[in-house]
Amino acid sequence: MKIIPSILIMLFAFAFFAAAQEKQTVLEQRAAEVVGIINQPKDLDKVFAPGFLQAVPPEKFAEISKSLTDNYGKAVGVKKITPKSEFAGQIQILFEKDTVASMTLSLEPSPPHLINGLLITGVEETSETLEEIVAELKKLPGQTGFAAAKLSVRDFDTIIAHNPDQAFAIGSTFKFYVLAELVRSVTAGERKWSDVIELKERSLPSGQMQNWPTGAPVTLHTLASLMISISDNTATDQLIETLGREKIEKMLTAAGNDYAEMNRPFLKTIEMFKIKAAVKQNYAQIFISKDEKGRRSMVENEIAAFNKEEIDLANFLKEPTYISEIEWFASPSDLIRLMKWLRDNSEKGEAEKARGVMTINKALPEATAKNWNYVGYKGGSEPGVISMTYLLETPKGEWFVVTGSWNDEKSPVAEAQFVGLMQKAVKILWEKHTIKRTSL
C-alpha cells in the first residue's frame, strides 16, 4: 500500500578527506570512495556531512549499505561517471552479482569537497535479454509472475511470460482499477475531472492527504493524480467512496480480471489496515472465515467502527500478513488486459486526462524513460508483496505492457532487487523488441 517510487530513492550523504589522486578529478575520487564506504560503513562521524547526520544516522546508513550488499554482493567499482558540473554528476556503481546502481552524487564546492548528496535513482541487473530477466525472477524466494506483451487493436501478443495467469497480491497497483472506473464515469457523463468534493476519508501513509483538513475541497483530478503518482491512500479511499465500491467491482470484470471474486468486497486501504493490523481483535482470521456477504457486513459494521488510531502499524510492517487471503489480486495477464482497457478508453476527449495522471511518476531512470513516447506506471508493495506495471508507447505508435509481481508469505521481499529487474526489462524491451526511431 505504498508507492513503488518510495522504494526507488534512498538519500544519504557523507564526506571523505583523502587528497585527490593525480589526474583524478575530485568527483572521480569521491565516486571511487563511495565503493569502499558501501562495503564498510564505519567511522561515519568522520565522513558524513553534519546536516545529513541528523536526517540519516549511522545505523540507518549501515542498514542501507547492508541491504545493497546482501542483495547484490560487494560493490566492486565505478562503472561510469557522467559529470554535470565540477562537483556534481551521475555515477554507476557495479556490484558483484552483475548489478549496477545508478546514483546522483554531489559535493560541497569548498575544500575538502565533502559529499553532501548521494541519491540512488535505480538498480539494474546486467541481464541482456528478457529470458535472463525471467531466469532471475525464478530464483527469488516465494512466487513470481512476469509478462511483456505488445498491444494490438483487439487483443495482445505475448512476448514472454512467467506464471502469467497466476493470481498475485499486487499492493497499490490495484489503484489502476479505481482510475479505470473514474475514466468510465467521466466518459459516461456521470462525473467530471473538475468535480469538487469535500475530503472526508482518512487513511494511513503512503501519501500526504491524511494530513489535510477534513472538508478540504478537492477535485477528482487531484485525487486521481495523488493516488497514482504518490500512491496516496487517503485520496484512494475518497475516490472509492465517491465512485462506489460496487461500481469498481464491476470494473474489475469489465477490464478482464479473472480473479474478481477474490477482490470482493473491494477494500479501501484503511479497511485493509484495520483488518490486518488490529491484532487484538483478530479481524483477519474472522474476515477469512466469512463468505462474501459476511465480509461485506463485517466491513460495513465492525471494521467501520474500529478506531484507526488503534492500528498496530509497526507490527504489521515487520512481516507478511495474510497476503494470499486479504489483499488486492490480479495475474500478469489481468494487468495487461487492464492496461489495454485504459489505453483504449483514454484515447480522446476528457478521458485522455487519465494518461496524464498515469505518467506523472514514470518509475524509470531518465535515460530509459526518454526513449518512449509515453510511459504510464503504477506499482505497490507491502511486506511480502511487490508489483509493478508499465504502459509504454514507442515514437512509432506501438503499445507495450511490462508487468511483474512477487509474493513471499515467509519474509519481506527485496524491493530494490525487483525494481532493478523490472526497470531493466523495460530497457531491454525498448532495445530488442520495438521498432526504433531511425533516420532515413
Short mmCIF file of N, CA and C in Angstrom, two decimals, residues 166-252:
data_model
loop_
_atom_site.label_atom_id
_atom_site.label_comp_id
_atom_site.label_asym_id
_atom_site.label_seq_id
_atom_site.Cartn_x
_atom_site.Cartn_y
_atom_site.Cartn_z
N GLN A 166 -1.43 -16.70 -13.05
CA GLN A 166 -1.50 -16.94 -11.61
C GLN A 166 -1.88 -15.66 -10.89
N ALA A 167 -2.76 -15.79 -9.90
CA ALA A 167 -3.17 -14.62 -9.11
C ALA A 167 -2.07 -14.24 -8.12
N PHE A 168 -1.77 -12.96 -8.07
CA PHE A 168 -0.80 -12.43 -7.11
C PHE A 168 -1.43 -11.28 -6.34
N ALA A 169 -1.01 -11.12 -5.09
CA ALA A 169 -1.29 -9.87 -4.38
C ALA A 169 -0.49 -8.77 -5.07
N ILE A 170 -1.14 -7.64 -5.37
CA ILE A 170 -0.50 -6.61 -6.19
C ILE A 170 -0.32 -5.28 -5.46
N GLY A 171 -0.65 -5.20 -4.18
CA GLY A 171 -0.46 -3.95 -3.46
C GLY A 171 -1.19 -2.81 -4.14
N SER A 172 -0.58 -1.64 -4.13
CA SER A 172 -1.24 -0.44 -4.65
C SER A 172 -1.41 -0.40 -6.16
N THR A 173 -0.91 -1.38 -6.86
CA THR A 173 -1.22 -1.46 -8.29
C THR A 173 -2.73 -1.53 -8.51
N PHE A 174 -3.47 -1.98 -7.50
CA PHE A 174 -4.93 -2.04 -7.60
C PHE A 174 -5.55 -0.69 -7.91
N LYS A 175 -4.83 0.39 -7.62
CA LYS A 175 -5.38 1.73 -7.80
C LYS A 175 -5.64 2.05 -9.26
N PHE A 176 -5.02 1.29 -10.17
CA PHE A 176 -5.36 1.42 -11.58
C PHE A 176 -6.83 1.08 -11.84
N TYR A 177 -7.38 0.14 -11.08
CA TYR A 177 -8.79 -0.21 -11.26
C TYR A 177 -9.70 0.94 -10.81
N VAL A 178 -9.30 1.64 -9.76
CA VAL A 178 -10.07 2.81 -9.33
C VAL A 178 -10.02 3.88 -10.41
N LEU A 179 -8.84 4.10 -10.98
CA LEU A 179 -8.71 5.07 -12.07
C LEU A 179 -9.57 4.67 -13.26
N ALA A 180 -9.60 3.38 -13.57
CA ALA A 180 -10.41 2.91 -14.70
C ALA A 180 -11.88 3.22 -14.49
N GLU A 181 -12.39 3.04 -13.28
CA GLU A 181 -13.80 3.37 -13.02
C GLU A 181 -14.03 4.87 -13.13
N LEU A 182 -13.07 5.68 -12.71
CA LEU A 182 -13.21 7.12 -12.88
C LEU A 182 -13.26 7.48 -14.36
N VAL A 183 -12.42 6.86 -15.16
CA VAL A 183 -12.44 7.09 -16.61
C VAL A 183 -13.80 6.73 -17.19
N ARG A 184 -14.33 5.58 -16.77
CA ARG A 184 -15.64 5.16 -17.28
C ARG A 184 -16.72 6.17 -16.92
N SER A 185 -16.70 6.64 -15.66
CA SER A 185 -17.74 7.55 -15.21
C SER A 185 -17.64 8.91 -15.90
N VAL A 186 -16.40 9.36 -16.19
CA VAL A 186 -16.22 10.62 -16.92
C VAL A 186 -16.73 10.47 -18.34
N THR A 187 -16.38 9.38 -18.99
CA THR A 187 -16.83 9.13 -20.36
C THR A 187 -18.34 9.03 -20.45
N ALA A 188 -18.95 8.44 -19.43
CA ALA A 188 -20.40 8.27 -19.41
C ALA A 188 -21.14 9.55 -19.04
N GLY A 189 -20.41 10.61 -18.68
CA GLY A 189 -21.04 11.86 -18.30
C GLY A 189 -21.53 11.90 -16.88
N GLU A 190 -21.17 10.90 -16.08
CA GLU A 190 -21.60 10.85 -14.68
C GLU A 190 -20.74 11.75 -13.79
N ARG A 191 -19.49 11.92 -14.19
CA ARG A 191 -18.55 12.72 -13.41
C ARG A 191 -17.75 13.63 -14.34
N LYS A 192 -17.12 14.63 -13.74
CA LYS A 192 -16.15 15.47 -14.44
C LYS A 192 -14.87 15.50 -13.62
N TRP A 193 -13.75 15.60 -14.30
CA TRP A 193 -12.48 15.70 -13.60
C TRP A 193 -12.47 16.90 -12.65
N SER A 194 -13.20 17.92 -13.01
CA SER A 194 -13.22 19.16 -12.23
C SER A 194 -14.23 19.13 -11.08
N ASP A 195 -14.98 18.05 -10.94
CA ASP A 195 -15.93 17.95 -9.83
C ASP A 195 -15.20 18.14 -8.51
N VAL A 196 -15.75 18.97 -7.64
CA VAL A 196 -15.15 19.25 -6.34
C VAL A 196 -15.95 18.54 -5.25
N ILE A 197 -15.23 17.82 -4.40
CA ILE A 197 -15.87 17.16 -3.27
C ILE A 197 -15.11 17.54 -2.00
N GLU A 198 -15.75 17.31 -0.85
CA GLU A 198 -15.11 17.58 0.42
C GLU A 198 -14.38 16.33 0.90
N LEU A 199 -13.14 16.49 1.34
CA LEU A 199 -12.34 15.37 1.81
C LEU A 199 -12.84 14.91 3.17
N LYS A 200 -13.31 13.68 3.21
CA LYS A 200 -13.85 13.14 4.46
C LYS A 200 -13.16 11.84 4.88
N GLU A 201 -12.59 11.11 3.92
CA GLU A 201 -11.93 9.85 4.25
C GLU A 201 -10.58 10.11 4.93
N ARG A 202 -10.13 9.15 5.71
CA ARG A 202 -8.82 9.24 6.35
C ARG A 202 -8.18 7.86 6.36
N SER A 203 -6.98 7.76 5.77
CA SER A 203 -6.24 6.51 5.82
C SER A 203 -4.88 6.76 6.45
N LEU A 204 -3.96 5.85 6.22
CA LEU A 204 -2.59 5.97 6.71
C LEU A 204 -1.65 6.12 5.52
N PRO A 205 -0.44 6.62 5.74
CA PRO A 205 0.51 6.73 4.62
C PRO A 205 0.76 5.35 4.00
N SER A 206 1.11 5.31 2.67
CA SER A 206 1.76 6.39 1.97
C SER A 206 0.78 7.51 1.56
N GLY A 207 1.40 8.67 1.24
CA GLY A 207 0.61 9.80 0.82
C GLY A 207 0.79 10.99 1.73
N GLN A 208 -0.05 12.00 1.49
CA GLN A 208 0.02 13.23 2.28
C GLN A 208 -1.36 13.74 2.67
N MET A 209 -2.40 13.28 1.97
CA MET A 209 -3.73 13.84 2.21
C MET A 209 -4.31 13.45 3.57
N GLN A 210 -3.72 12.43 4.22
CA GLN A 210 -4.19 12.09 5.56
C GLN A 210 -3.97 13.25 6.53
N ASN A 211 -3.10 14.18 6.15
CA ASN A 211 -2.81 15.34 7.00
C ASN A 211 -3.60 16.58 6.60
N TRP A 212 -4.37 16.48 5.51
CA TRP A 212 -5.17 17.62 5.07
C TRP A 212 -6.39 17.78 5.97
N PRO A 213 -6.90 19.00 6.10
CA PRO A 213 -8.06 19.21 6.98
C PRO A 213 -9.32 18.54 6.44
N THR A 214 -10.11 18.04 7.35
CA THR A 214 -11.41 17.47 6.98
C THR A 214 -12.27 18.54 6.32
N GLY A 215 -12.89 18.17 5.22
CA GLY A 215 -13.73 19.11 4.49
C GLY A 215 -13.00 19.91 3.44
N ALA A 216 -11.70 19.67 3.28
CA ALA A 216 -10.94 20.39 2.25
C ALA A 216 -11.53 20.10 0.88
N PRO A 217 -11.79 21.14 0.07
CA PRO A 217 -12.35 20.91 -1.26
C PRO A 217 -11.26 20.44 -2.23
N VAL A 218 -11.51 19.32 -2.88
CA VAL A 218 -10.53 18.75 -3.83
C VAL A 218 -11.27 18.27 -5.07
N THR A 219 -10.60 18.35 -6.20
CA THR A 219 -11.20 17.85 -7.44
C THR A 219 -10.91 16.37 -7.61
N LEU A 220 -11.70 15.72 -8.43
CA LEU A 220 -11.45 14.32 -8.74
C LEU A 220 -10.10 14.15 -9.43
N HIS A 221 -9.72 15.14 -10.24
CA HIS A 221 -8.43 15.06 -10.92
C HIS A 221 -7.28 15.11 -9.90
N THR A 222 -7.40 15.94 -8.88
CA THR A 222 -6.38 16.00 -7.84
C THR A 222 -6.29 14.68 -7.10
N LEU A 223 -7.42 14.11 -6.74
CA LEU A 223 -7.44 12.83 -6.05
C LEU A 223 -6.77 11.74 -6.89
N ALA A 224 -7.13 11.69 -8.17
CA ALA A 224 -6.56 10.67 -9.05
C ALA A 224 -5.07 10.86 -9.22
N SER A 225 -4.64 12.10 -9.36
CA SER A 225 -3.22 12.38 -9.57
C SER A 225 -2.39 11.95 -8.36
N LEU A 226 -2.86 12.25 -7.16
CA LEU A 226 -2.13 11.86 -5.96
C LEU A 226 -2.21 10.35 -5.74
N MET A 227 -3.34 9.75 -6.08
CA MET A 227 -3.49 8.30 -5.93
C MET A 227 -2.48 7.54 -6.78
N ILE A 228 -2.29 7.98 -8.02
CA ILE A 228 -1.41 7.26 -8.92
C ILE A 228 0.05 7.69 -8.75
N SER A 229 0.31 8.97 -8.62
CA SER A 229 1.70 9.44 -8.63
C SER A 229 2.44 9.17 -7.33
N ILE A 230 1.80 9.34 -6.18
CA ILE A 230 2.48 9.08 -4.90
C ILE A 230 1.73 8.04 -4.08
N SER A 231 0.81 7.34 -4.71
CA SER A 231 0.06 6.25 -4.07
C SER A 231 -0.63 6.71 -2.79
N ASP A 232 -1.21 7.89 -2.83
CA ASP A 232 -1.86 8.46 -1.66
C ASP A 232 -3.07 7.60 -1.27
N ASN A 233 -3.01 7.01 -0.08
CA ASN A 233 -4.07 6.11 0.36
C ASN A 233 -5.36 6.84 0.70
N THR A 234 -5.25 8.02 1.28
CA THR A 234 -6.46 8.79 1.60
C THR A 234 -7.17 9.23 0.33
N ALA A 235 -6.42 9.69 -0.67
CA ALA A 235 -7.01 10.04 -1.96
C ALA A 235 -7.71 8.84 -2.58
N THR A 236 -7.10 7.68 -2.46
CA THR A 236 -7.68 6.46 -2.99
C THR A 236 -9.00 6.13 -2.32
N ASP A 237 -9.00 6.17 -1.00
CA ASP A 237 -10.22 5.83 -0.27
C ASP A 237 -11.34 6.82 -0.56
N GLN A 238 -10.98 8.10 -0.73
CA GLN A 238 -12.00 9.09 -1.06
C GLN A 238 -12.61 8.81 -2.43
N LEU A 239 -11.78 8.41 -3.38
CA LEU A 239 -12.29 8.06 -4.70
C LEU A 239 -13.17 6.81 -4.65
N ILE A 240 -12.76 5.81 -3.89
CA ILE A 240 -13.60 4.61 -3.76
C ILE A 240 -14.95 4.97 -3.17
N GLU A 241 -14.94 5.81 -2.16
CA GLU A 241 -16.19 6.24 -1.53
C GLU A 241 -17.04 7.04 -2.50
N THR A 242 -16.41 7.91 -3.27
CA THR A 242 -17.15 8.77 -4.19
C THR A 242 -17.70 8.00 -5.39
N LEU A 243 -16.88 7.14 -5.96
CA LEU A 243 -17.28 6.39 -7.16
C LEU A 243 -18.19 5.23 -6.83
N GLY A 244 -17.99 4.62 -5.68
CA GLY A 244 -18.81 3.49 -5.28
C GLY A 244 -18.05 2.18 -5.36
N ARG A 245 -18.02 1.47 -4.26
CA ARG A 245 -17.31 0.20 -4.18
C ARG A 245 -17.81 -0.80 -5.21
N GLU A 246 -19.13 -0.91 -5.32
CA GLU A 246 -19.71 -1.91 -6.22
C GLU A 246 -19.39 -1.60 -7.68
N LYS A 247 -19.32 -0.33 -8.04
CA LYS A 247 -19.00 0.01 -9.42
C LYS A 247 -17.56 -0.36 -9.77
N ILE A 248 -16.67 -0.20 -8.80
CA ILE A 248 -15.28 -0.59 -9.05
C ILE A 248 -15.20 -2.11 -9.17
N GLU A 249 -15.99 -2.83 -8.40
CA GLU A 249 -16.02 -4.29 -8.51
C GLU A 249 -16.47 -4.72 -9.90
N LYS A 250 -17.43 -4.01 -10.46
CA LYS A 250 -17.87 -4.30 -11.83
C LYS A 250 -16.76 -3.98 -12.83
N MET A 251 -16.00 -2.94 -12.55
CA MET A 251 -14.91 -2.56 -13.45
C MET A 251 -13.85 -3.66 -13.53
N LEU A 252 -13.59 -4.35 -12.42
CA LEU A 252 -12.63 -5.45 -12.47
C LEU A 252 -13.01 -6.46 -13.54
#
